[in-house]
C-alpha cells in the first residue's frame, strides 16, 4: 500500500465515518487511539460474545440497536482488513437476524418473496437472494440455506423488524388459505463470520474434518469439539470463509477455540465494510434499497433461470420488464476508481461536460489496491467500463473512471480451483 493511501485510510477510520448496515457512525479520534476510553452504550442489545469482545479491546459503537465492535484497540481497521486478506479473521455478526421457515409449503412461499429458484436448489446448498416488494424494489438481501426439513435465512440487522413484518404479513395471508407454513426466529444462536485464506485449514485441524467437498455456497450442520454448528461456506469479504451459527451457550468457547490459532485475529465492522467494498458487494440502505430494482443494482444474476420465465415473486412485472427491455432501466450501479481524495457517500458524479449524472453510494481507500474506489449509480449510458467521469469531493472536481467489479478478485472455494 502506498503511504498516501495509508494516510487517507487512517483519516477515514479516525476522523470521518464508517457506514455500518445503514447507520453512519462518527468515530472520534479519542475513541480510536486510546485504549482506556470507549463509548458507553446504554440500552443497546448485546451479542452472546459481547463481553468477551470488550475484554479483547473491541471499540464498541451503536449499530442498528446493538453494541458492536468497529475495530480493536491493538489492531485497527487497516490492520484487520489486511490480515483478513492474508490470513484469517473472526467477525462477530450475531446482530444479523436468523430465521427458519418450516412447513410443506415453505419452498413455494419463499419463491413468492424472493427471486431465487429454491425448488431447484439441492439440500445442503445456499444462495444469495433478494426479498422484493410489489414495485420491484429490494426489501433486503439475504442468504438462503436449504435443508431437508427447513429453510434457514439470514437478513440484515438494520432491516430485522421490517423483514420480519414483511414475511409475517405474507405468511398470514397464505396460512388463511390453507398453506402449511411456520416461522421460527432464531434468538439463541450467535453468528460468526470466519473469513480469510487460512480459515478452511484451521477448521480442518480443529474439527479433524475433510472440507474438500464443502464448496462455496454449500451449507451443513457440523459438530466440532462437541459444539453443533450451522456452517455456510461463503462470505461478505470476497475471501474464502464460513458463516457459522453457534448456540449462545457455546459461542464464547468456540470463539476462544478459533483464537487459539496464532493466525486468527478478531476484526470489527469497519474492516468488514472496507472488505465488502473491494469485493463489490452491496450495503443495504446505501447501495440497494426499496427504490432500487435488482436490474438497476446489477444483481440480475440472482434471478433464477426458471424465475425469469415464470416470475411468481413480488414485483415480478416491474423486474422482468426491465430484464427484457434495457431501455426501461434508467440508472445503473457502477464501480469507480477515483483520483485525489476519497469519494464518500452522496458525492455527486458528473460527465465530462460537467452534467450531473449520478451519486456515490459507498466509497473509500482500498488497502489492497492502494487507490481510492467507490460504487454509485449513474444514468444509463455512463455505466460502461472505461467511461471517464468526474466526482465532486469538497467542492472540487476529481477524475474518476468506470471499472468492472469486483475491484479485488474473489477467492471463493469451488473445489479444486479458487476464483
mmCIF file of C-alpha atoms in Angstrom:
data_model
loop_
_atom_site.group_PDB
_atom_site.id
_atom_site.type_symbol
_atom_site.label_atom_id
_atom_site.label_comp_id
_atom_site.label_asym_id
_atom_site.label_seq_id
_atom_site.Cartn_x
_atom_site.Cartn_y
_atom_site.Cartn_z
ATOM 1 C CA UNK A 1 0.000 0.000 0.000
ATOM 2 C CA UNK A 2 1.259 3.491 -0.786
ATOM 3 C CA UNK A 3 1.964 5.906 2.032
ATOM 4 C CA UNK A 4 -0.692 8.228 0.605
ATOM 5 C CA UNK A 5 -3.349 5.521 0.662
ATOM 6 C CA UNK A 6 -2.371 4.536 4.207
ATOM 7 C CA UNK A 7 -2.704 8.154 5.360
ATOM 8 C CA UNK A 8 -6.098 8.505 3.699
ATOM 9 C CA UNK A 9 -7.311 5.241 5.182
ATOM 10 C CA UNK A 10 -6.280 6.342 8.677
ATOM 11 C CA UNK A 11 -8.179 9.592 8.147
ATOM 12 C CA UNK A 12 -11.170 7.533 7.071
ATOM 13 C CA UNK A 13 -11.179 5.481 10.272
ATOM 14 C CA UNK A 14 -10.238 8.271 12.698
ATOM 15 C CA UNK A 15 -11.976 11.407 11.510
ATOM 16 C CA UNK A 16 -14.902 10.601 9.281
ATOM 17 C CA UNK A 17 -17.491 7.827 9.370
ATOM 18 C CA UNK A 18 -17.940 4.125 8.863
ATOM 19 C CA UNK A 19 -21.112 3.031 7.128
ATOM 20 C CA UNK A 20 -22.453 0.098 9.089
ATOM 21 C CA UNK A 21 -25.677 -1.578 7.879
ATOM 22 C CA UNK A 22 -27.459 1.657 7.165
ATOM 23 C CA UNK A 23 -26.067 3.726 10.056
ATOM 24 C CA UNK A 24 -23.461 6.498 9.793
ATOM 25 C CA UNK A 25 -21.254 6.180 12.871
ATOM 26 C CA UNK A 26 -18.914 9.032 13.763
ATOM 27 C CA UNK A 27 -15.651 7.540 15.007
ATOM 28 C CA UNK A 28 -13.936 10.267 17.002
ATOM 29 C CA UNK A 29 -10.167 10.208 17.281
ATOM 30 C CA UNK A 30 -10.100 9.799 21.063
ATOM 31 C CA UNK A 31 -12.128 6.595 20.791
ATOM 32 C CA UNK A 32 -9.847 5.084 18.168
ATOM 33 C CA UNK A 33 -6.464 5.900 19.663
ATOM 34 C CA UNK A 34 -6.799 5.485 23.452
ATOM 35 C CA UNK A 35 -7.340 2.038 24.880
ATOM 36 C CA UNK A 36 -8.627 3.399 28.197
ATOM 37 C CA UNK A 37 -11.579 5.105 26.523
ATOM 38 C CA UNK A 38 -14.638 3.528 24.971
ATOM 39 C CA UNK A 39 -18.157 4.524 24.179
ATOM 40 C CA UNK A 40 -20.746 3.984 26.908
ATOM 41 C CA UNK A 41 -23.595 2.199 25.190
ATOM 42 C CA UNK A 42 -26.712 2.030 27.369
ATOM 43 C CA UNK A 43 -29.948 0.385 26.244
ATOM 44 C CA UNK A 44 -28.332 -1.484 23.372
ATOM 45 C CA UNK A 45 -28.652 -5.181 22.634
ATOM 46 C CA UNK A 46 -25.573 -7.310 23.182
ATOM 47 C CA UNK A 47 -24.447 -10.369 21.272
ATOM 48 C CA UNK A 48 -23.564 -13.639 23.059
ATOM 49 C CA UNK A 49 -19.836 -12.840 22.730
ATOM 50 C CA UNK A 50 -20.156 -9.123 23.540
ATOM 51 C CA UNK A 51 -18.408 -9.196 26.918
ATOM 52 C CA UNK A 52 -15.534 -11.277 25.570
ATOM 53 C CA UNK A 53 -15.194 -8.880 22.619
ATOM 54 C CA UNK A 54 -14.927 -5.927 25.010
ATOM 55 C CA UNK A 55 -12.303 -7.774 27.077
ATOM 56 C CA UNK A 56 -10.271 -8.232 23.887
ATOM 57 C CA UNK A 57 -10.219 -4.485 23.238
ATOM 58 C CA UNK A 58 -13.213 -4.109 20.994
ATOM 59 C CA UNK A 59 -14.051 -0.459 20.356
ATOM 60 C CA UNK A 60 -17.815 -0.539 20.589
ATOM 61 C CA UNK A 61 -20.254 1.668 18.686
ATOM 62 C CA UNK A 62 -24.059 1.754 18.472
ATOM 63 C CA UNK A 63 -25.130 -0.113 15.377
ATOM 64 C CA UNK A 64 -28.724 -0.935 14.392
ATOM 65 C CA UNK A 65 -29.657 -1.081 18.072
ATOM 66 C CA UNK A 66 -26.686 -3.251 19.025
ATOM 67 C CA UNK A 67 -23.353 -2.640 20.742
ATOM 68 C CA UNK A 68 -20.824 -3.761 18.125
ATOM 69 C CA UNK A 69 -17.032 -3.517 17.636
ATOM 70 C CA UNK A 70 -15.941 -1.189 14.863
ATOM 71 C CA UNK A 71 -12.323 -2.288 15.371
ATOM 72 C CA UNK A 72 -9.944 -3.486 18.101
ATOM 73 C CA UNK A 73 -7.535 -1.389 20.140
ATOM 74 C CA UNK A 74 -4.396 -3.389 19.367
ATOM 75 C CA UNK A 75 -5.003 -3.578 15.615
ATOM 76 C CA UNK A 76 -7.328 -1.055 13.916
ATOM 77 C CA UNK A 77 -9.362 -1.145 10.724
ATOM 78 C CA UNK A 78 -6.402 -1.101 8.330
ATOM 79 C CA UNK A 79 -4.522 -3.945 10.034
ATOM 80 C CA UNK A 80 -7.718 -6.008 10.363
ATOM 81 C CA UNK A 81 -8.515 -5.517 6.682
ATOM 82 C CA UNK A 82 -5.072 -6.645 5.534
ATOM 83 C CA UNK A 83 -4.983 -9.564 7.976
ATOM 84 C CA UNK A 84 -8.257 -10.876 6.546
ATOM 85 C CA UNK A 85 -6.849 -10.824 3.028
ATOM 86 C CA UNK A 86 -3.676 -12.595 4.174
ATOM 87 C CA UNK A 87 -4.735 -14.968 6.933
ATOM 88 C CA UNK A 88 -7.943 -15.460 8.979
ATOM 89 C CA UNK A 89 -10.213 -13.022 10.817
ATOM 90 C CA UNK A 90 -13.196 -13.636 13.054
ATOM 91 C CA UNK A 91 -16.095 -11.171 12.948
ATOM 92 C CA UNK A 92 -18.988 -11.169 15.400
ATOM 93 C CA UNK A 93 -22.088 -10.684 13.226
ATOM 94 C CA UNK A 94 -24.610 -12.012 15.730
ATOM 95 C CA UNK A 95 -26.687 -8.852 15.304
ATOM 96 C CA UNK A 96 -27.873 -10.225 11.958
ATOM 97 C CA UNK A 97 -31.292 -11.875 12.003
ATOM 98 C CA UNK A 98 -31.532 -15.649 11.615
ATOM 99 C CA UNK A 99 -34.853 -17.265 10.723
ATOM 100 C CA UNK A 100 -36.222 -20.710 9.916
ATOM 101 C CA UNK A 101 -39.113 -21.303 7.529
ATOM 102 C CA UNK A 102 -40.889 -24.626 8.104
ATOM 103 C CA UNK A 103 -43.921 -26.424 6.696
ATOM 104 C CA UNK A 104 -44.526 -28.295 3.460
ATOM 105 C CA UNK A 105 -45.259 -25.081 1.520
ATOM 106 C CA UNK A 106 -42.030 -23.340 2.599
ATOM 107 C CA UNK A 107 -40.337 -23.509 -0.828
ATOM 108 C CA UNK A 108 -43.364 -22.189 -2.664
ATOM 109 C CA UNK A 109 -43.735 -19.453 -0.047
ATOM 110 C CA UNK A 110 -40.127 -18.217 -0.263
ATOM 111 C CA UNK A 111 -40.323 -18.216 -4.047
ATOM 112 C CA UNK A 112 -43.129 -15.656 -3.680
ATOM 113 C CA UNK A 113 -40.896 -13.445 -1.544
ATOM 114 C CA UNK A 114 -37.526 -13.826 -3.308
ATOM 115 C CA UNK A 115 -36.138 -14.075 -6.835
ATOM 116 C CA UNK A 116 -34.302 -17.347 -6.103
ATOM 117 C CA UNK A 117 -35.060 -20.696 -7.722
ATOM 118 C CA UNK A 118 -35.327 -22.533 -4.416
ATOM 119 C CA UNK A 119 -37.119 -25.509 -5.930
ATOM 120 C CA UNK A 120 -34.024 -26.392 -7.964
ATOM 121 C CA UNK A 121 -31.621 -25.969 -5.046
ATOM 122 C CA UNK A 122 -30.214 -29.180 -3.626
ATOM 123 C CA UNK A 123 -30.387 -29.842 0.101
ATOM 124 C CA UNK A 124 -27.223 -28.560 1.709
ATOM 125 C CA UNK A 125 -26.760 -25.619 -0.649
ATOM 126 C CA UNK A 126 -27.139 -21.888 -0.137
ATOM 127 C CA UNK A 127 -27.676 -18.831 -2.307
ATOM 128 C CA UNK A 128 -27.619 -15.062 -2.076
ATOM 129 C CA UNK A 129 -31.051 -13.723 -2.940
ATOM 130 C CA UNK A 130 -33.240 -10.650 -2.700
ATOM 131 C CA UNK A 131 -36.532 -10.073 -0.943
ATOM 132 C CA UNK A 132 -38.610 -7.825 -3.207
ATOM 133 C CA UNK A 133 -41.726 -5.698 -2.822
ATOM 134 C CA UNK A 134 -44.729 -5.203 -5.091
ATOM 135 C CA UNK A 135 -42.978 -2.395 -7.005
ATOM 136 C CA UNK A 136 -39.857 -4.449 -7.693
ATOM 137 C CA UNK A 137 -37.747 -2.736 -5.028
ATOM 138 C CA UNK A 138 -35.357 -4.614 -2.751
ATOM 139 C CA UNK A 139 -36.671 -5.146 0.787
ATOM 140 C CA UNK A 140 -33.386 -6.760 1.845
ATOM 141 C CA UNK A 141 -30.653 -9.061 0.600
ATOM 142 C CA UNK A 142 -30.471 -12.446 2.271
ATOM 143 C CA UNK A 143 -28.596 -15.734 2.404
ATOM 144 C CA UNK A 144 -30.920 -18.720 1.953
ATOM 145 C CA UNK A 145 -29.766 -22.199 3.054
ATOM 146 C CA UNK A 146 -31.900 -25.180 2.058
ATOM 147 C CA UNK A 147 -32.126 -28.184 4.355
ATOM 148 C CA UNK A 148 -34.297 -31.305 4.178
ATOM 149 C CA UNK A 149 -36.853 -30.139 6.734
ATOM 150 C CA UNK A 150 -36.469 -26.348 6.837
ATOM 151 C CA UNK A 151 -35.016 -23.300 5.124
ATOM 152 C CA UNK A 152 -32.577 -21.117 7.044
ATOM 153 C CA UNK A 153 -32.312 -17.433 6.120
ATOM 154 C CA UNK A 154 -30.120 -14.582 7.351
ATOM 155 C CA UNK A 155 -31.135 -10.936 6.946
ATOM 156 C CA UNK A 156 -29.521 -7.626 7.853
ATOM 157 C CA UNK A 157 -29.726 -6.232 11.375
ATOM 158 C CA UNK A 158 -30.920 -2.808 10.231
ATOM 159 C CA UNK A 159 -33.798 -4.471 8.363
ATOM 160 C CA UNK A 160 -34.709 -7.032 11.026
ATOM 161 C CA UNK A 161 -38.061 -5.617 12.134
ATOM 162 C CA UNK A 162 -39.092 -4.606 8.630
ATOM 163 C CA UNK A 163 -38.239 -8.014 7.157
ATOM 164 C CA UNK A 164 -39.948 -9.901 9.966
ATOM 165 C CA UNK A 165 -43.120 -7.868 9.497
ATOM 166 C CA UNK A 166 -42.952 -8.349 5.732
ATOM 167 C CA UNK A 167 -42.578 -12.136 5.998
ATOM 168 C CA UNK A 168 -45.260 -12.476 8.656
ATOM 169 C CA UNK A 169 -47.773 -10.384 6.720
ATOM 170 C CA UNK A 170 -47.347 -12.537 3.634
ATOM 171 C CA UNK A 171 -47.369 -15.743 5.679
ATOM 172 C CA UNK A 172 -50.611 -14.894 7.493
ATOM 173 C CA UNK A 173 -52.395 -14.327 4.184
ATOM 174 C CA UNK A 174 -51.378 -17.732 2.887
ATOM 175 C CA UNK A 175 -51.965 -19.575 6.133
ATOM 176 C CA UNK A 176 -55.550 -18.327 5.988
ATOM 177 C CA UNK A 177 -55.816 -20.020 2.586
ATOM 178 C CA UNK A 178 -54.638 -23.347 3.956
ATOM 179 C CA UNK A 179 -50.909 -23.168 3.290
ATOM 180 C CA UNK A 180 -48.745 -25.112 5.753
ATOM 181 C CA UNK A 181 -46.118 -22.642 6.973
ATOM 182 C CA UNK A 182 -44.344 -21.746 10.172
ATOM 183 C CA UNK A 183 -41.747 -19.134 11.048
ATOM 184 C CA UNK A 184 -39.130 -19.500 13.781
ATOM 185 C CA UNK A 185 -36.974 -16.581 14.873
ATOM 186 C CA UNK A 186 -33.622 -17.990 15.998
ATOM 187 C CA UNK A 187 -32.792 -15.995 19.122
ATOM 188 C CA UNK A 188 -30.460 -18.350 20.952
ATOM 189 C CA UNK A 189 -27.685 -18.563 18.324
ATOM 190 C CA UNK A 190 -24.677 -16.368 17.724
ATOM 191 C CA UNK A 191 -23.395 -15.828 14.184
ATOM 192 C CA UNK A 192 -19.666 -15.617 13.489
ATOM 193 C CA UNK A 193 -18.077 -14.755 10.151
ATOM 194 C CA UNK A 194 -14.747 -16.566 9.807
ATOM 195 C CA UNK A 195 -13.002 -15.082 6.778
ATOM 196 C CA UNK A 196 -9.666 -15.383 5.020
ATOM 197 C CA UNK A 197 -7.460 -17.813 3.063
ATOM 198 C CA UNK A 198 -6.436 -19.840 6.146
ATOM 199 C CA UNK A 199 -9.942 -20.459 7.528
ATOM 200 C CA UNK A 200 -10.535 -23.878 5.992
ATOM 201 C CA UNK A 201 -7.157 -25.163 7.143
ATOM 202 C CA UNK A 202 -7.890 -24.035 10.708
ATOM 203 C CA UNK A 203 -11.375 -25.578 10.785
ATOM 204 C CA UNK A 204 -9.997 -28.815 9.354
ATOM 205 C CA UNK A 205 -7.427 -29.016 12.137
ATOM 206 C CA UNK A 206 -9.885 -28.004 14.840
ATOM 207 C CA UNK A 207 -12.581 -30.440 13.800
ATOM 208 C CA UNK A 208 -10.430 -33.125 12.169
ATOM 209 C CA UNK A 209 -12.733 -32.971 9.137
ATOM 210 C CA UNK A 210 -12.089 -33.125 5.411
ATOM 211 C CA UNK A 211 -13.594 -29.952 3.920
ATOM 212 C CA UNK A 212 -12.648 -30.531 0.271
ATOM 213 C CA UNK A 213 -16.244 -31.305 -0.671
ATOM 214 C CA UNK A 214 -17.529 -28.304 1.297
ATOM 215 C CA UNK A 215 -17.650 -25.882 -1.625
ATOM 216 C CA UNK A 216 -18.665 -22.249 -1.954
ATOM 217 C CA UNK A 217 -22.343 -21.717 -1.054
ATOM 218 C CA UNK A 218 -22.859 -25.110 0.479
ATOM 219 C CA UNK A 219 -24.236 -25.446 3.990
ATOM 220 C CA UNK A 220 -24.373 -28.136 6.643
ATOM 221 C CA UNK A 221 -24.651 -28.866 10.337
ATOM 222 C CA UNK A 222 -21.268 -29.806 11.771
ATOM 223 C CA UNK A 223 -20.150 -30.959 15.219
ATOM 224 C CA UNK A 224 -16.727 -29.675 16.297
ATOM 225 C CA UNK A 225 -15.406 -30.330 19.800
ATOM 226 C CA UNK A 226 -18.942 -31.361 20.804
ATOM 227 C CA UNK A 227 -20.298 -28.000 19.647
ATOM 228 C CA UNK A 228 -23.033 -28.146 16.997
ATOM 229 C CA UNK A 229 -22.590 -25.532 14.291
ATOM 230 C CA UNK A 230 -24.597 -24.388 11.287
ATOM 231 C CA UNK A 231 -21.939 -23.566 8.687
ATOM 232 C CA UNK A 232 -22.271 -21.981 5.259
ATOM 233 C CA UNK A 233 -19.186 -21.548 3.112
ATOM 234 C CA UNK A 234 -19.215 -18.077 1.648
ATOM 235 C CA UNK A 235 -18.624 -14.578 2.861
ATOM 236 C CA UNK A 236 -19.011 -10.854 2.574
ATOM 237 C CA UNK A 237 -15.300 -10.134 2.140
ATOM 238 C CA UNK A 238 -14.537 -11.795 -1.199
ATOM 239 C CA UNK A 239 -12.281 -14.263 0.603
ATOM 240 C CA UNK A 240 -12.880 -17.928 1.289
ATOM 241 C CA UNK A 241 -14.684 -18.242 4.573
ATOM 242 C CA UNK A 242 -17.552 -19.536 6.648
ATOM 243 C CA UNK A 243 -20.638 -18.031 8.274
ATOM 244 C CA UNK A 244 -21.051 -20.044 11.472
ATOM 245 C CA UNK A 245 -24.143 -20.249 13.637
ATOM 246 C CA UNK A 246 -23.454 -21.473 17.169
ATOM 247 C CA UNK A 247 -25.534 -21.752 20.342
ATOM 248 C CA UNK A 248 -25.237 -18.700 22.579
ATOM 249 C CA UNK A 249 -24.118 -21.028 25.382
ATOM 250 C CA UNK A 250 -21.117 -22.243 23.361
ATOM 251 C CA UNK A 251 -20.349 -19.087 21.356
ATOM 252 C CA UNK A 252 -17.564 -17.718 23.555
ATOM 253 C CA UNK A 253 -15.988 -21.149 23.951
ATOM 254 C CA UNK A 254 -15.946 -21.667 20.180
ATOM 255 C CA UNK A 255 -14.557 -18.170 19.641
ATOM 256 C CA UNK A 256 -11.697 -18.939 22.019
ATOM 257 C CA UNK A 257 -11.001 -22.235 20.223
ATOM 258 C CA UNK A 258 -10.524 -20.385 16.932
ATOM 259 C CA UNK A 259 -8.414 -17.668 18.541
ATOM 260 C CA UNK A 260 -6.154 -20.406 19.881
ATOM 261 C CA UNK A 261 -4.554 -20.471 16.437
ATOM 262 C CA UNK A 262 -1.919 -17.699 16.029
ATOM 263 C CA UNK A 263 -3.111 -16.869 12.500
ATOM 264 C CA UNK A 264 -6.618 -15.925 13.747
ATOM 265 C CA UNK A 265 -7.450 -12.398 14.878
ATOM 266 C CA UNK A 266 -10.658 -10.627 15.818
ATOM 267 C CA UNK A 267 -11.871 -7.964 13.393
ATOM 268 C CA UNK A 268 -14.589 -5.336 13.563
ATOM 269 C CA UNK A 269 -17.267 -3.984 11.297
ATOM 270 C CA UNK A 270 -15.029 -1.227 9.944
ATOM 271 C CA UNK A 271 -12.832 -3.786 8.175
ATOM 272 C CA UNK A 272 -15.900 -5.779 7.162
ATOM 273 C CA UNK A 273 -17.188 -2.678 5.382
ATOM 274 C CA UNK A 274 -13.937 -1.894 3.539
ATOM 275 C CA UNK A 275 -13.504 -5.557 2.556
ATOM 276 C CA UNK A 276 -17.007 -5.836 1.115
ATOM 277 C CA UNK A 277 -16.461 -2.620 -0.856
ATOM 278 C CA UNK A 278 -13.365 -4.128 -2.501
ATOM 279 C CA UNK A 279 -15.450 -7.227 -3.242
ATOM 280 C CA UNK A 280 -18.046 -5.037 -4.992
ATOM 281 C CA UNK A 281 -20.794 -6.186 -2.623
ATOM 282 C CA UNK A 282 -23.761 -4.035 -1.677
ATOM 283 C CA UNK A 283 -24.513 -2.493 1.697
ATOM 284 C CA UNK A 284 -28.257 -2.378 2.262
ATOM 285 C CA UNK A 285 -29.663 1.091 2.790
ATOM 286 C CA UNK A 286 -26.850 2.604 0.753
ATOM 287 C CA UNK A 287 -26.131 0.638 -2.427
ATOM 288 C CA UNK A 288 -29.558 -1.024 -2.541
ATOM 289 C CA UNK A 289 -32.946 -0.219 -1.019
ATOM 290 C CA UNK A 290 -36.680 -0.382 -1.693
ATOM 291 C CA UNK A 291 -36.403 2.156 -4.507
ATOM 292 C CA UNK A 292 -33.792 0.071 -6.335
ATOM 293 C CA UNK A 293 -34.583 -2.920 -8.536
ATOM 294 C CA UNK A 294 -32.266 -5.933 -8.945
ATOM 295 C CA UNK A 295 -31.626 -4.922 -12.565
ATOM 296 C CA UNK A 296 -30.572 -1.370 -11.681
ATOM 297 C CA UNK A 297 -28.323 -2.743 -8.931
ATOM 298 C CA UNK A 298 -26.539 -5.137 -11.285
ATOM 299 C CA UNK A 299 -27.980 -8.102 -9.393
ATOM 300 C CA UNK A 300 -29.970 -9.721 -12.183
ATOM 301 C CA UNK A 301 -27.732 -12.798 -11.766
ATOM 302 C CA UNK A 302 -29.611 -13.555 -8.537
ATOM 303 C CA UNK A 303 -32.803 -14.200 -10.527
ATOM 304 C CA UNK A 304 -33.104 -17.921 -11.251
ATOM 305 C CA UNK A 305 -33.409 -19.027 -14.888
ATOM 306 C CA UNK A 306 -36.865 -20.505 -14.324
ATOM 307 C CA UNK A 307 -37.965 -17.427 -12.391
ATOM 308 C CA UNK A 308 -37.044 -15.219 -15.357
ATOM 309 C CA UNK A 309 -39.669 -17.077 -17.382
ATOM 310 C CA UNK A 310 -42.328 -17.886 -14.810
ATOM 311 C CA UNK A 311 -41.997 -14.943 -12.422
ATOM 312 C CA UNK A 312 -44.229 -15.513 -9.422
ATOM 313 C CA UNK A 313 -42.383 -13.255 -6.966
ATOM 314 C CA UNK A 314 -43.436 -9.871 -5.620
ATOM 315 C CA UNK A 315 -42.696 -7.124 -8.145
ATOM 316 C CA UNK A 316 -42.061 -9.601 -10.971
ATOM 317 C CA UNK A 317 -43.907 -7.465 -13.508
ATOM 318 C CA UNK A 318 -41.587 -4.490 -12.972
ATOM 319 C CA UNK A 319 -38.393 -6.530 -12.634
ATOM 320 C CA UNK A 320 -38.926 -8.805 -15.638
ATOM 321 C CA UNK A 321 -39.871 -5.860 -17.840
ATOM 322 C CA UNK A 322 -36.525 -4.247 -17.029
ATOM 323 C CA UNK A 323 -34.734 -7.556 -17.504
ATOM 324 C CA UNK A 324 -36.169 -7.975 -21.002
ATOM 325 C CA UNK A 325 -36.171 -4.331 -22.111
ATOM 326 C CA UNK A 326 -32.986 -2.499 -21.155
ATOM 327 C CA UNK A 327 -34.436 0.818 -22.345
ATOM 328 C CA UNK A 328 -36.590 0.793 -19.200
ATOM 329 C CA UNK A 329 -33.511 0.820 -16.948
ATOM 330 C CA UNK A 330 -32.757 4.466 -16.214
ATOM 331 C CA UNK A 331 -29.884 4.042 -13.752
ATOM 332 C CA UNK A 332 -27.092 1.530 -13.177
ATOM 333 C CA UNK A 333 -24.795 0.653 -10.287
ATOM 334 C CA UNK A 334 -21.150 1.116 -11.246
ATOM 335 C CA UNK A 335 -17.671 0.810 -9.809
ATOM 336 C CA UNK A 336 -15.251 3.739 -9.938
ATOM 337 C CA UNK A 337 -11.598 4.404 -9.330
ATOM 338 C CA UNK A 338 -11.162 7.948 -8.068
ATOM 339 C CA UNK A 339 -8.128 10.226 -8.261
ATOM 340 C CA UNK A 340 -7.367 12.574 -5.363
ATOM 341 C CA UNK A 341 -9.314 12.391 -2.096
ATOM 342 C CA UNK A 342 -11.713 9.502 -1.424
ATOM 343 C CA UNK A 343 -15.259 9.960 -2.705
ATOM 344 C CA UNK A 344 -17.765 9.320 0.064
ATOM 345 C CA UNK A 345 -21.448 8.501 0.037
ATOM 346 C CA UNK A 346 -23.606 11.156 -1.691
ATOM 347 C CA UNK A 347 -20.682 12.646 -3.597
ATOM 348 C CA UNK A 348 -22.043 13.822 -6.955
ATOM 349 C CA UNK A 349 -20.918 12.169 -10.189
ATOM 350 C CA UNK A 350 -20.597 14.252 -13.376
ATOM 351 C CA UNK A 351 -19.817 13.524 -17.003
ATOM 352 C CA UNK A 352 -17.024 15.252 -18.903
ATOM 353 C CA UNK A 353 -19.382 18.117 -19.802
ATOM 354 C CA UNK A 354 -19.942 18.728 -16.060
ATOM 355 C CA UNK A 355 -23.527 17.462 -16.190
ATOM 356 C CA UNK A 356 -24.762 15.690 -13.069
ATOM 357 C CA UNK A 357 -25.303 12.008 -13.917
ATOM 358 C CA UNK A 358 -25.348 10.216 -10.563
ATOM 359 C CA UNK A 359 -24.218 9.838 -6.955
ATOM 360 C CA UNK A 360 -21.741 7.751 -4.977
ATOM 361 C CA UNK A 361 -23.312 5.266 -2.549
ATOM 362 C CA UNK A 362 -20.137 3.770 -0.984
ATOM 363 C CA UNK A 363 -16.537 4.839 -1.223
ATOM 364 C CA UNK A 364 -13.130 4.942 0.398
ATOM 365 C CA UNK A 365 -9.492 3.906 0.065
ATOM 366 C CA UNK A 366 -8.743 0.329 -0.980
ATOM 367 C CA UNK A 367 -5.905 -1.013 1.194
ATOM 368 C CA UNK A 368 -5.429 -3.967 -1.169
ATOM 369 C CA UNK A 369 -5.170 -1.906 -4.354
ATOM 370 C CA UNK A 370 -3.599 1.244 -2.934
ATOM 371 C CA UNK A 371 -6.127 3.529 -4.633
ATOM 372 C CA UNK A 372 -9.499 5.105 -3.951
ATOM 373 C CA UNK A 373 -12.586 3.192 -5.076
ATOM 374 C CA UNK A 374 -16.315 3.828 -4.981
ATOM 375 C CA UNK A 375 -19.687 2.447 -6.006
ATOM 376 C CA UNK A 376 -22.636 4.507 -7.103
ATOM 377 C CA UNK A 377 -25.475 4.942 -9.553
ATOM 378 C CA UNK A 378 -25.332 6.814 -12.844
ATOM 379 C CA UNK A 379 -27.744 7.365 -15.688
ATOM 380 C CA UNK A 380 -27.758 4.505 -18.164
ATOM 381 C CA UNK A 381 -25.205 5.249 -20.860
ATOM 382 C CA UNK A 382 -22.458 6.183 -18.432
ATOM 383 C CA UNK A 383 -22.031 2.697 -16.972
ATOM 384 C CA UNK A 384 -19.622 1.144 -19.480
ATOM 385 C CA UNK A 385 -16.184 0.196 -18.145
ATOM 386 C CA UNK A 386 -13.588 2.748 -19.198
ATOM 387 C CA UNK A 387 -16.012 5.692 -19.253
ATOM 388 C CA UNK A 388 -14.292 8.820 -17.891
ATOM 389 C CA UNK A 389 -16.316 10.704 -15.278
ATOM 390 C CA UNK A 390 -15.793 13.251 -12.507
ATOM 391 C CA UNK A 391 -16.661 13.160 -8.821
ATOM 392 C CA UNK A 392 -17.173 16.285 -6.728
ATOM 393 C CA UNK A 393 -15.280 15.985 -3.433
ATOM 394 C CA UNK A 394 -15.148 19.008 -1.100
ATOM 395 C CA UNK A 395 -16.374 21.223 -3.941
ATOM 396 C CA UNK A 396 -13.527 20.095 -6.187
ATOM 397 C CA UNK A 397 -13.928 18.050 -9.354
ATOM 398 C CA UNK A 398 -11.766 14.898 -9.383
ATOM 399 C CA UNK A 399 -11.195 12.475 -12.217
ATOM 400 C CA UNK A 400 -12.865 9.080 -11.988
ATOM 401 C CA UNK A 401 -13.142 6.076 -14.293
ATOM 402 C CA UNK A 402 -15.819 3.406 -14.507
ATOM 403 C CA UNK A 403 -14.327 -0.036 -13.828
ATOM 404 C CA UNK A 404 -15.698 -3.548 -13.665
ATOM 405 C CA UNK A 405 -16.464 -5.003 -10.265
ATOM 406 C CA UNK A 406 -15.394 -6.654 -8.082
ATOM 407 C CA UNK A 407 -12.429 -4.379 -7.544
ATOM 408 C CA UNK A 408 -10.476 -7.243 -5.939
ATOM 409 C CA UNK A 409 -10.765 -10.702 -7.466
ATOM 410 C CA UNK A 410 -12.711 -13.029 -5.126
ATOM 411 C CA UNK A 411 -11.182 -16.237 -3.819
ATOM 412 C CA UNK A 412 -14.238 -18.376 -3.142
ATOM 413 C CA UNK A 413 -13.581 -22.123 -2.905
ATOM 414 C CA UNK A 414 -15.299 -24.110 -5.652
ATOM 415 C CA UNK A 415 -13.470 -27.397 -5.307
ATOM 416 C CA UNK A 416 -10.105 -27.833 -6.951
ATOM 417 C CA UNK A 417 -9.978 -24.226 -8.084
ATOM 418 C CA UNK A 418 -10.453 -20.829 -6.496
ATOM 419 C CA UNK A 419 -11.933 -17.869 -8.376
#
